[in-house]
mmCIF file with all atom_site columns, C-alpha atoms in Angstrom:
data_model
loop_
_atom_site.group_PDB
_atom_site.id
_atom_site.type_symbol
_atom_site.label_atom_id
_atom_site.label_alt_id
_atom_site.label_comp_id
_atom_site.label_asym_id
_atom_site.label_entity_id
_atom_site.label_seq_id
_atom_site.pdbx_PDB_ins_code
_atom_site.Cartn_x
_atom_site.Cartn_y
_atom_site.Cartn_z
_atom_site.occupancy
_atom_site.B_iso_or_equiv
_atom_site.pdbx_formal_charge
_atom_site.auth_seq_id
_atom_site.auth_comp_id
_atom_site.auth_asym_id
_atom_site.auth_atom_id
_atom_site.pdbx_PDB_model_num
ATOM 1   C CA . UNK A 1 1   ? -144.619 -116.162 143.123 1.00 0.00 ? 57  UNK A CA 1
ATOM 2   C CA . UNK A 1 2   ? -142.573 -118.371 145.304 1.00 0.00 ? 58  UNK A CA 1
ATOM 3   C CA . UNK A 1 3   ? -141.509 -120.893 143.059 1.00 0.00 ? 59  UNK A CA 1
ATOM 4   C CA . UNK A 1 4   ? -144.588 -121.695 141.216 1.00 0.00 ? 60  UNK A CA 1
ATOM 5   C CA . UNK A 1 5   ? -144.297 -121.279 137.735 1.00 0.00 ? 61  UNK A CA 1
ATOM 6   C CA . UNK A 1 6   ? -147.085 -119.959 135.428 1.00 0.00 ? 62  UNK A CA 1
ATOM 7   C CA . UNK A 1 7   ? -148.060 -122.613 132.396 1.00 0.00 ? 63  UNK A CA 1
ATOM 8   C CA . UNK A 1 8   ? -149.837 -121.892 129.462 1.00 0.00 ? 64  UNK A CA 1
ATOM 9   C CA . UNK A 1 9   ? -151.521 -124.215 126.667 1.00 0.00 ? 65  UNK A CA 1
ATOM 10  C CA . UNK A 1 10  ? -150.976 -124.297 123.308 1.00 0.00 ? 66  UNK A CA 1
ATOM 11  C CA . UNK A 1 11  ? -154.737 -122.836 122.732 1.00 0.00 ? 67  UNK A CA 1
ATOM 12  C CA . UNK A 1 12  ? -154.454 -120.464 125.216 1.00 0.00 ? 68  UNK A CA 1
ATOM 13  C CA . UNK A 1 13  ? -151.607 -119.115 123.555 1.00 0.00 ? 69  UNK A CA 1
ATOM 14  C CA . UNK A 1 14  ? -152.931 -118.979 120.205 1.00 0.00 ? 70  UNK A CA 1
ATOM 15  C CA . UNK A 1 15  ? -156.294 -117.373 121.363 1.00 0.00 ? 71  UNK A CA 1
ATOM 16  C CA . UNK A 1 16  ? -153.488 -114.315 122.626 1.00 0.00 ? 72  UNK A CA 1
ATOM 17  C CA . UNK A 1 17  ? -151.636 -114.425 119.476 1.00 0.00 ? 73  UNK A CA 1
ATOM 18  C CA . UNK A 1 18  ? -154.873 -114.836 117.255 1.00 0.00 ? 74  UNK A CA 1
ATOM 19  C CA . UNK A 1 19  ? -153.741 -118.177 115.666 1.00 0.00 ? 75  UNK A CA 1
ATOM 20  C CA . UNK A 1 20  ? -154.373 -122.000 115.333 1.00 0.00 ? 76  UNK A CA 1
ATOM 21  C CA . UNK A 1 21  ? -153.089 -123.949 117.678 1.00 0.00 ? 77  UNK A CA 1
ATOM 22  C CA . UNK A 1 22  ? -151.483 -125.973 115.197 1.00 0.00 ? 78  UNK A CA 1
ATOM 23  C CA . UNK A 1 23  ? -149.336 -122.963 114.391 1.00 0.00 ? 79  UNK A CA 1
ATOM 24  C CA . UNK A 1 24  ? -147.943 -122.272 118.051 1.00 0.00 ? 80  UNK A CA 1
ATOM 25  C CA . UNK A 1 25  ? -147.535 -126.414 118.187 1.00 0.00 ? 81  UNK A CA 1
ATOM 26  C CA . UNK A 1 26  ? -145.277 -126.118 115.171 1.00 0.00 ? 82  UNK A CA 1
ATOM 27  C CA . UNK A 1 27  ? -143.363 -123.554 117.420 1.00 0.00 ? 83  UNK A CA 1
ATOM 28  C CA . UNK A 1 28  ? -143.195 -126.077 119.989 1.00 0.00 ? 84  UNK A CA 1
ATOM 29  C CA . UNK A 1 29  ? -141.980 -128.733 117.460 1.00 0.00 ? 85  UNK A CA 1
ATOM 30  C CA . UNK A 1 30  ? -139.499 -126.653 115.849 1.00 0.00 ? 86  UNK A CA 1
ATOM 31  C CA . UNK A 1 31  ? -137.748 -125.168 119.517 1.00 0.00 ? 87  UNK A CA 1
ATOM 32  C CA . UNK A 1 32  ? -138.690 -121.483 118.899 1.00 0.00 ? 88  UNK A CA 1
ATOM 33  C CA . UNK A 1 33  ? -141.491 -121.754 121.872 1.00 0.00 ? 89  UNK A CA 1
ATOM 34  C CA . UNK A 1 34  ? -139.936 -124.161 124.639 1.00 0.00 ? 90  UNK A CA 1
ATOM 35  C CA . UNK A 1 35  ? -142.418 -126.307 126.081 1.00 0.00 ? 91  UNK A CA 1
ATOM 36  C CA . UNK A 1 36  ? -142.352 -129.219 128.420 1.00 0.00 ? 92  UNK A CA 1
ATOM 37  C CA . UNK A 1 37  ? -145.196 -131.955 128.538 1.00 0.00 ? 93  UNK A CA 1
ATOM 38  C CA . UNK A 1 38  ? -146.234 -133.033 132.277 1.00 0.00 ? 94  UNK A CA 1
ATOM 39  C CA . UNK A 1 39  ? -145.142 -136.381 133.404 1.00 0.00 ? 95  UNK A CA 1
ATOM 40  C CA . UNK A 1 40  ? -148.841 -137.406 133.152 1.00 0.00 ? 96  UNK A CA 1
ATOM 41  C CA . UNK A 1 41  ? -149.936 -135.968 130.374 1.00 0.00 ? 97  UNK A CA 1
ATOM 42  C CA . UNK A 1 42  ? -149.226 -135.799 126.838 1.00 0.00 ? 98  UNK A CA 1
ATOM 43  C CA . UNK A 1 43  ? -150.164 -131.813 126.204 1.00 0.00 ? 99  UNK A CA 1
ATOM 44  C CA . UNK A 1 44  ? -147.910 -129.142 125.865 1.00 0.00 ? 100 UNK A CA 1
ATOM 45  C CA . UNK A 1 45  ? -147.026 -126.827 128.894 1.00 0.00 ? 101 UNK A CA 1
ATOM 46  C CA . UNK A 1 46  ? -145.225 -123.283 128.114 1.00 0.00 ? 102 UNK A CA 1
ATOM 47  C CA . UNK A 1 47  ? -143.738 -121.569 130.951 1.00 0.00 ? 103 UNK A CA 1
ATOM 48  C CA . UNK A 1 48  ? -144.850 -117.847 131.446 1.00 0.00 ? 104 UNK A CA 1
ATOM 49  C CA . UNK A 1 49  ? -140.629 -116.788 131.170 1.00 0.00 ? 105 UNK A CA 1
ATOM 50  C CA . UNK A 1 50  ? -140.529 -119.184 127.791 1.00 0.00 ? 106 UNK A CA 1
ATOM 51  C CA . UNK A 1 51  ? -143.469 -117.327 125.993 1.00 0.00 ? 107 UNK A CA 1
ATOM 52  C CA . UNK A 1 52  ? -141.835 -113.528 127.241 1.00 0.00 ? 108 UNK A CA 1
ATOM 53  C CA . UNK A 1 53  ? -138.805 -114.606 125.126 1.00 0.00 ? 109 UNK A CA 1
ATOM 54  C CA . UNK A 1 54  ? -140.694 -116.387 122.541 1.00 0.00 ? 110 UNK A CA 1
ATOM 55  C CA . UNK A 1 55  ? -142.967 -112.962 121.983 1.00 0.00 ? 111 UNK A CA 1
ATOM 56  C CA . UNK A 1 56  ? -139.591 -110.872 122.521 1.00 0.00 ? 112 UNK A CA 1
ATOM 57  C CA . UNK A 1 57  ? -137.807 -112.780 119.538 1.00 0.00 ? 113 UNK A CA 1
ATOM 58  C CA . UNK A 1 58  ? -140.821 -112.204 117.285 1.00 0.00 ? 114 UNK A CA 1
ATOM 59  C CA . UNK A 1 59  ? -141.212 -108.531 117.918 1.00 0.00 ? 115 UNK A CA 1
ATOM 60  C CA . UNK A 1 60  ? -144.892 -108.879 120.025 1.00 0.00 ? 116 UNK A CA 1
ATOM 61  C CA . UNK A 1 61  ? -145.690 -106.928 122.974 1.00 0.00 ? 117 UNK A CA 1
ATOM 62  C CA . UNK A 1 62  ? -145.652 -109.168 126.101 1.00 0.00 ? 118 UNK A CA 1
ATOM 63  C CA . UNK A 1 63  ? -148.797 -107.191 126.845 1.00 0.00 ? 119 UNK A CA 1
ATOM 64  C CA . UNK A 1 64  ? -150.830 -109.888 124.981 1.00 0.00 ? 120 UNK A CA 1
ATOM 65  C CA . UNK A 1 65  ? -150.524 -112.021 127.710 1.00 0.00 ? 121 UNK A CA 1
ATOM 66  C CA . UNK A 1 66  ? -153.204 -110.170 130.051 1.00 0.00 ? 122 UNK A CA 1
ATOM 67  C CA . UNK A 1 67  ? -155.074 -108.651 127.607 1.00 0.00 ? 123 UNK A CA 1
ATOM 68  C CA . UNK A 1 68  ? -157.310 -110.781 127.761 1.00 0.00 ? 124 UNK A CA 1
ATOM 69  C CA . UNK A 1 69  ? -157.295 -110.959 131.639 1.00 0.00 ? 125 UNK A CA 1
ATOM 70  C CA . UNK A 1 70  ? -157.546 -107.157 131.736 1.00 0.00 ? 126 UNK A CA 1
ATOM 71  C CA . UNK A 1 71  ? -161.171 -105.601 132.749 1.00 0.00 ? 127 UNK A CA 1
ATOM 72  C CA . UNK A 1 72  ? -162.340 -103.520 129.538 1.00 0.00 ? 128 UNK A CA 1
ATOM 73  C CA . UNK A 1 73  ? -164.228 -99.959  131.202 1.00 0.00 ? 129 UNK A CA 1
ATOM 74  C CA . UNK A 1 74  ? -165.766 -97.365  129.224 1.00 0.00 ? 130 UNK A CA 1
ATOM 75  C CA . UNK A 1 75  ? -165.398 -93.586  130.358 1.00 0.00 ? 131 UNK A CA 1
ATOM 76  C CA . UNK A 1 76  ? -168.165 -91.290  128.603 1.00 0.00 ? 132 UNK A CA 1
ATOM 77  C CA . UNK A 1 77  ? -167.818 -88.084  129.826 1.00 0.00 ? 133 UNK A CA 1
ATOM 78  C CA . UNK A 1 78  ? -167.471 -84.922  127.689 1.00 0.00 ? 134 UNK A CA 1
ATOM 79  C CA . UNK A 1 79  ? -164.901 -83.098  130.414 1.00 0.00 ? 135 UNK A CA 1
ATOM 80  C CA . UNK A 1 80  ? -160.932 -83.790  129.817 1.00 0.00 ? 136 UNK A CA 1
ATOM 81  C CA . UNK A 1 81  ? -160.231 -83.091  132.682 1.00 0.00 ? 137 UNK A CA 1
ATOM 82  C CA . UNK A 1 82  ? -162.997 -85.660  134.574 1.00 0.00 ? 138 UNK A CA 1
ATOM 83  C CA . UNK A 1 83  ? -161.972 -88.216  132.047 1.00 0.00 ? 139 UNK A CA 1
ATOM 84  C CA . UNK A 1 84  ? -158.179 -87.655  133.562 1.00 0.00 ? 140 UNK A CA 1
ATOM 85  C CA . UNK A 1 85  ? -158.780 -87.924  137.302 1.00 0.00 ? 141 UNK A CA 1
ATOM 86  C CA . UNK A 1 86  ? -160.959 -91.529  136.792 1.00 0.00 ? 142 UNK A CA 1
ATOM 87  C CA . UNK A 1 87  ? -157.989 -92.560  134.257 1.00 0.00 ? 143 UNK A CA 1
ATOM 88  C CA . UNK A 1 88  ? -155.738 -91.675  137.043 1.00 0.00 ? 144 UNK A CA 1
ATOM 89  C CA . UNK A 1 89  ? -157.868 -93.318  140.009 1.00 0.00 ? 145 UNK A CA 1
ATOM 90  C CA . UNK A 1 90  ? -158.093 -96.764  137.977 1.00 0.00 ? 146 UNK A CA 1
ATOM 91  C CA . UNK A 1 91  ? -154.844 -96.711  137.195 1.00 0.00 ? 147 UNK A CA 1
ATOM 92  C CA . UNK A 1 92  ? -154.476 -96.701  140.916 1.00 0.00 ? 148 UNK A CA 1
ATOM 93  C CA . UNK A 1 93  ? -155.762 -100.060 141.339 1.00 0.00 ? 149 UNK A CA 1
ATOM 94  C CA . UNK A 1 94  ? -153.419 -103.189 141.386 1.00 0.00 ? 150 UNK A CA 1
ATOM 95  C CA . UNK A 1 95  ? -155.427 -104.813 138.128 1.00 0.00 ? 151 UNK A CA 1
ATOM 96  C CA . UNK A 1 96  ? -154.541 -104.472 134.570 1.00 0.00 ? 152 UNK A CA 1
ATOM 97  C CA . UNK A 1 97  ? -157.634 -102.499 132.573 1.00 0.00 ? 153 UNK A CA 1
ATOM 98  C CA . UNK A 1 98  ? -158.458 -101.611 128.962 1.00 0.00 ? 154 UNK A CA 1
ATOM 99  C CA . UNK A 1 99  ? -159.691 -98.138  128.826 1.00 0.00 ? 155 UNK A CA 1
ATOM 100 C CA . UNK A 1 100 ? -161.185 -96.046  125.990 1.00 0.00 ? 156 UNK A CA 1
ATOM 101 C CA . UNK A 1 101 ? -163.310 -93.134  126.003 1.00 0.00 ? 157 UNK A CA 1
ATOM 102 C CA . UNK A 1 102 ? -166.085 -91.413  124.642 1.00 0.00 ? 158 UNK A CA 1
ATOM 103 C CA . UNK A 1 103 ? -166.510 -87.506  124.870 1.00 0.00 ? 159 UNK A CA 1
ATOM 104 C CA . UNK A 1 104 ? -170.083 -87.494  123.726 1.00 0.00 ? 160 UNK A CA 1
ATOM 105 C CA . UNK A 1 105 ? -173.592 -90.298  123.736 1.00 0.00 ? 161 UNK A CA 1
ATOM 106 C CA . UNK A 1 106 ? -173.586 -91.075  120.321 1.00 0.00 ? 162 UNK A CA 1
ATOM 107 C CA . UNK A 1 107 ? -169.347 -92.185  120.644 1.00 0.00 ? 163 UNK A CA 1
ATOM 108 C CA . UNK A 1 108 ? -170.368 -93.964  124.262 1.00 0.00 ? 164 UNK A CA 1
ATOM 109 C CA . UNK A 1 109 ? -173.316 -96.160  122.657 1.00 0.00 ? 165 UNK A CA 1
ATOM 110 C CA . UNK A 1 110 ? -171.143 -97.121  119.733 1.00 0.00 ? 166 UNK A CA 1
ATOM 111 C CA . UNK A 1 111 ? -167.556 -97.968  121.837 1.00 0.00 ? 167 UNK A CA 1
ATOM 112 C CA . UNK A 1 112 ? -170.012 -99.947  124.403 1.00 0.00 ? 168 UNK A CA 1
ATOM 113 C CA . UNK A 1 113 ? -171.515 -101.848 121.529 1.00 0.00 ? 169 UNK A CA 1
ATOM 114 C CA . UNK A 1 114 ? -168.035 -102.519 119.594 1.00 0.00 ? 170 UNK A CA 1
ATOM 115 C CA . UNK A 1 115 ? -165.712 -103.492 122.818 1.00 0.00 ? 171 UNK A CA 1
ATOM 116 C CA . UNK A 1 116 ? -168.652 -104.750 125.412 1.00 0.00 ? 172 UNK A CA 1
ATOM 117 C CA . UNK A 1 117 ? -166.767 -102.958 128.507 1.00 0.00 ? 173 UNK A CA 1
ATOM 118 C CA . UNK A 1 118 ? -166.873 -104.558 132.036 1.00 0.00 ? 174 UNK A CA 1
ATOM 119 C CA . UNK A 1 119 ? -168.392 -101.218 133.140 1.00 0.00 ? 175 UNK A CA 1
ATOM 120 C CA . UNK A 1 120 ? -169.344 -98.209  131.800 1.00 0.00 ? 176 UNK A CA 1
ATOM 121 C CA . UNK A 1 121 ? -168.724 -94.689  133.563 1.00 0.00 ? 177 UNK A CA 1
ATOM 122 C CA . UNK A 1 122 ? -171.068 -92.476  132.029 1.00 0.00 ? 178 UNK A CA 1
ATOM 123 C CA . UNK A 1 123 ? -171.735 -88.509  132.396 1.00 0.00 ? 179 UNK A CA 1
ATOM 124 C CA . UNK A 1 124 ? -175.556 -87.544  132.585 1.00 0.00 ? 180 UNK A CA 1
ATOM 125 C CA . UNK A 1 125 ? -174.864 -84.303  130.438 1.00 0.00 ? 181 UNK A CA 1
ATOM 126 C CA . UNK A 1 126 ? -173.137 -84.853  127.409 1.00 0.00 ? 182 UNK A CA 1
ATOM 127 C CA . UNK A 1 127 ? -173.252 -83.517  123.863 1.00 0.00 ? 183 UNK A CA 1
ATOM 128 C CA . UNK A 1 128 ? -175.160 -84.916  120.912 1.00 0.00 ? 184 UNK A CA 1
ATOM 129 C CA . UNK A 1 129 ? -177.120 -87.669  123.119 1.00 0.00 ? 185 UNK A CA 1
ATOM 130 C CA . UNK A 1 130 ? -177.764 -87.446  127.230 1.00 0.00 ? 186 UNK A CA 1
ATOM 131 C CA . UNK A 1 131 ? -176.789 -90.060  129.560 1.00 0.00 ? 187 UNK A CA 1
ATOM 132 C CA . UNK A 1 132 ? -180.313 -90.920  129.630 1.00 0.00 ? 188 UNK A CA 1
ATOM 133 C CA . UNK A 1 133 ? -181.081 -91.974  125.952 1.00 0.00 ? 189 UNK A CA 1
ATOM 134 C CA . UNK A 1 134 ? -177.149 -93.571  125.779 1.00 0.00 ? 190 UNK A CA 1
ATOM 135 C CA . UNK A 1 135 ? -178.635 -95.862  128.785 1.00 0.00 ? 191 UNK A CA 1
ATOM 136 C CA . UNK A 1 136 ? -182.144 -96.155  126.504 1.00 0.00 ? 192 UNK A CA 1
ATOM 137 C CA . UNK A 1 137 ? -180.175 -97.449  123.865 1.00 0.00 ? 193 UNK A CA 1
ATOM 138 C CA . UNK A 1 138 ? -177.782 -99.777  125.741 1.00 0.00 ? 194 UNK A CA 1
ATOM 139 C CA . UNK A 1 139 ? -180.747 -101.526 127.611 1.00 0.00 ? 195 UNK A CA 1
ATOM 140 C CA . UNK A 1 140 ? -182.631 -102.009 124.687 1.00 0.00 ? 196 UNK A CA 1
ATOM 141 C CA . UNK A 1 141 ? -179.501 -104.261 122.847 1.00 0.00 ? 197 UNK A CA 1
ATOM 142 C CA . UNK A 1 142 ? -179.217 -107.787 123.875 1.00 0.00 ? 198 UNK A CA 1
ATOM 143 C CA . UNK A 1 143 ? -175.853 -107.288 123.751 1.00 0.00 ? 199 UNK A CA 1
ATOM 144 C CA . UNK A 1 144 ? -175.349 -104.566 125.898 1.00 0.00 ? 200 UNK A CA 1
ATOM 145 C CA . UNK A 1 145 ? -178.641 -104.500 127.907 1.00 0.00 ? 201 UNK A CA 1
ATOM 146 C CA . UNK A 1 146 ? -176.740 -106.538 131.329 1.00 0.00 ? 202 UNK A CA 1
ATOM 147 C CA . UNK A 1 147 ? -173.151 -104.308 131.503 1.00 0.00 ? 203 UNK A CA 1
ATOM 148 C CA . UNK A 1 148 ? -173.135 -102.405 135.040 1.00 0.00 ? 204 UNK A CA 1
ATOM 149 C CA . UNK A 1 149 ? -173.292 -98.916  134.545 1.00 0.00 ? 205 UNK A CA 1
ATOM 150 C CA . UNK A 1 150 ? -171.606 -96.248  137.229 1.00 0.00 ? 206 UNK A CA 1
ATOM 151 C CA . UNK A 1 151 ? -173.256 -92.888  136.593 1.00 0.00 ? 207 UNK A CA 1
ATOM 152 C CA . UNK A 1 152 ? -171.189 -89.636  137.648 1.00 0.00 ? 208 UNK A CA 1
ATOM 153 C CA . UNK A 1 153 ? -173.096 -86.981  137.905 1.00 0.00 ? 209 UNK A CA 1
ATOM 154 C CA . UNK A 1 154 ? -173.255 -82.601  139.755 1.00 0.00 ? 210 UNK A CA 1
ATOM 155 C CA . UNK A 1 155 ? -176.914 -83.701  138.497 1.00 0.00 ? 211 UNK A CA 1
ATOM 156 C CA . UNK A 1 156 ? -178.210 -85.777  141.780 1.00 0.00 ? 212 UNK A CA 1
ATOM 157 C CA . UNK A 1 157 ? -181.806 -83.859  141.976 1.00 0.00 ? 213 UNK A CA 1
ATOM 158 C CA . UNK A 1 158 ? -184.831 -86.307  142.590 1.00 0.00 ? 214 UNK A CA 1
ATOM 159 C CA . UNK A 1 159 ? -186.004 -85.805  139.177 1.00 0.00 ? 215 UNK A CA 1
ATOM 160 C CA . UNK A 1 160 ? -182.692 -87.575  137.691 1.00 0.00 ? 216 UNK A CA 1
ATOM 161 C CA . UNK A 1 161 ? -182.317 -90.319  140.322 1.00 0.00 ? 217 UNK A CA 1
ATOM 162 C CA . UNK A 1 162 ? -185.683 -90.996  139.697 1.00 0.00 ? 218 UNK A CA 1
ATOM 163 C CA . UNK A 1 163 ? -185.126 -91.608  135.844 1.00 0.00 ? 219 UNK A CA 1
ATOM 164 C CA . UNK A 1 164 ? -182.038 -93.542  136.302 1.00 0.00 ? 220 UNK A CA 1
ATOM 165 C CA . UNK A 1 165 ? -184.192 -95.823  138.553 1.00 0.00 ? 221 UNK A CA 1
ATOM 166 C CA . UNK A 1 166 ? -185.902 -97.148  135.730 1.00 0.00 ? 222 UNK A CA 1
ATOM 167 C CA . UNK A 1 167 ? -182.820 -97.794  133.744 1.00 0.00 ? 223 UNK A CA 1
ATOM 168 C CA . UNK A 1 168 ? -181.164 -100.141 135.634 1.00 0.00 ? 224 UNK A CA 1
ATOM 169 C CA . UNK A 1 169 ? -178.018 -98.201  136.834 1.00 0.00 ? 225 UNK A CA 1
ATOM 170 C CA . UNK A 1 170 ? -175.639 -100.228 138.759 1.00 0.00 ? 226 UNK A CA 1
ATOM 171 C CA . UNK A 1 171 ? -174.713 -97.555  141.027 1.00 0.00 ? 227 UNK A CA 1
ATOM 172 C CA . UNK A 1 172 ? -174.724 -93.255  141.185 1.00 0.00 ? 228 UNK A CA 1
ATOM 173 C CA . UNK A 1 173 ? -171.232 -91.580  142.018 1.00 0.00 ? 229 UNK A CA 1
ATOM 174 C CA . UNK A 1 174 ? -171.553 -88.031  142.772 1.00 0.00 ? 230 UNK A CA 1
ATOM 175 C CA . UNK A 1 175 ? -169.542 -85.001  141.536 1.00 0.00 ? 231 UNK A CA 1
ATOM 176 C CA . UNK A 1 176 ? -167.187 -83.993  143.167 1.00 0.00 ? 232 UNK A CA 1
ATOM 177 C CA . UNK A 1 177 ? -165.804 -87.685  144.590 1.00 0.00 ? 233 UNK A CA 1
ATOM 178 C CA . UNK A 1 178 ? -163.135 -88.785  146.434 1.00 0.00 ? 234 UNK A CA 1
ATOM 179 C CA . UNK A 1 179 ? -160.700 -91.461  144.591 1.00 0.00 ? 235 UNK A CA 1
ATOM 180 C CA . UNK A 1 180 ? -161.705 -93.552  147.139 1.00 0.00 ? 236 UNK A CA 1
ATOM 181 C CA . UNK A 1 181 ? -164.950 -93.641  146.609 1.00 0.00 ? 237 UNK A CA 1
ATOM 182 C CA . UNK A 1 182 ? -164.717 -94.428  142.941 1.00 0.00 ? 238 UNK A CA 1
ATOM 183 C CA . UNK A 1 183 ? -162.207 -97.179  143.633 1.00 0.00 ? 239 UNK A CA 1
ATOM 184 C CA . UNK A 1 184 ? -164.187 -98.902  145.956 1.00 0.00 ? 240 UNK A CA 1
ATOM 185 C CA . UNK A 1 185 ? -167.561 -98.673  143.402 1.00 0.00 ? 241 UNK A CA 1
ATOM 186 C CA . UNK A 1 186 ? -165.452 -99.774  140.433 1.00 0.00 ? 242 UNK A CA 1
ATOM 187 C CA . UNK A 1 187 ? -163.990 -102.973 142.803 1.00 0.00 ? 243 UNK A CA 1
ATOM 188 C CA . UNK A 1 188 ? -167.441 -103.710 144.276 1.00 0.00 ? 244 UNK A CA 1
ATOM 189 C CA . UNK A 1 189 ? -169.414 -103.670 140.890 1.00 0.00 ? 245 UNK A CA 1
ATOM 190 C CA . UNK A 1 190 ? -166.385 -105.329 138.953 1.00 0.00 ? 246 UNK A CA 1
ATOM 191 C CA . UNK A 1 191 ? -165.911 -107.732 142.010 1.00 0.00 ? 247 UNK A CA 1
ATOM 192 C CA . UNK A 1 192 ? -161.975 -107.817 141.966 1.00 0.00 ? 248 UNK A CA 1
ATOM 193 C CA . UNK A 1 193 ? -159.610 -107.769 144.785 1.00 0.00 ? 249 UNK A CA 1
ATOM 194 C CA . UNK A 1 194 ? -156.812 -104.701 144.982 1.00 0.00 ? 250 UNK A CA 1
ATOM 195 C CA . UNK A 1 195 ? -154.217 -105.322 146.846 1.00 0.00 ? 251 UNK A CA 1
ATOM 196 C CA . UNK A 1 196 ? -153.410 -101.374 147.299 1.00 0.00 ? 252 UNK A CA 1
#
């Protein structure tokens, strides 16, 4: 980083831990969170290195820190071994995620609904409800009805691609794929920078 240190605020720190702000200021006050205040202003500044030790001392993972930064994806495909390479492939990207899966529609409707993902990755056949009705349901929710969706799919006939027209999907990845390939959708649609 070349010198530059990384500051936090008291609120942004207590929106990682889940607390008030009073509660990390009391930190502050009582030396078990160093902070410094800026020569022209009065607010709290924590150093990146102070809050590592701070969460080391009380027993939190320092992973807390870009949680929050991290890109949340949902992969809902039925096939271990599909779900593995994409796991592997974004893990292969200089960005911190948040993954979870689904291995069938109903599961992929309900994890997109409870953890609102960045992007979805989602199989056209899968068990209990088809890629199809899963993106039914998510465009119908106000709440899920605007997250980019990446199908991946041996199913490309003009039939399909025709359906998936009318569902607004974000983009259609076809089976088999290069890790390349799905890298560069998953940067484009998510819009972030790897520095692979």
């Amino acid at each position: 980083m070349s010198g530059n240190s990384v500051f936090y605020t008291t609120g942004e720190i207590a929106d990682m831990l889940g607390a008030h702000p009073d509660t990390v200021r009391k930190y502050c006050d009582s030396g078990e969170l160093r902070a410094e205040k800026g020569a022209l202003s009065p607010h709290r500044r924590i150093k990146r290195e102070e809050l590592i030790a701070f969460l080391e001392k009380k027993g939190i993972s320092k992973n807390i820190i870009d949680r929050k930064k991290a890109k949340k994806i949902l992969i809902a495909d039925d096939d271990p071994s599909v779900r593995d390479v994409i796991m592997h492939t974004i893990q292969l990207l200089s960005y911190p995620f948040q993954i979870e899966y689904a291995d069938n529609g109903h599961q992929a409707c309900i994890r997109a609904g409870s953890m609102r993902p960045d992007i979805i990755l989602l199989d056209l056949m899968m068990p209990e409800m088809d890629g199809f009705q899963v993106l039914r349901n998510l465009r119908k929710d106000k709440d899920t009805q605007n997250i980019p969706v990446l199908i991946i799919t041996a199913f490309d006939n003009d039939e399909n691609l025709s359906r998936l027209s009318s569902l607004k999907v974000t983009a259609v990845l076809i089976k088999p794929f290069s890790i390349k390939e799905l890298q560069r959708h998953i940067t484009l649609i998510l819009q972030i920078n790897d520095t692979n």
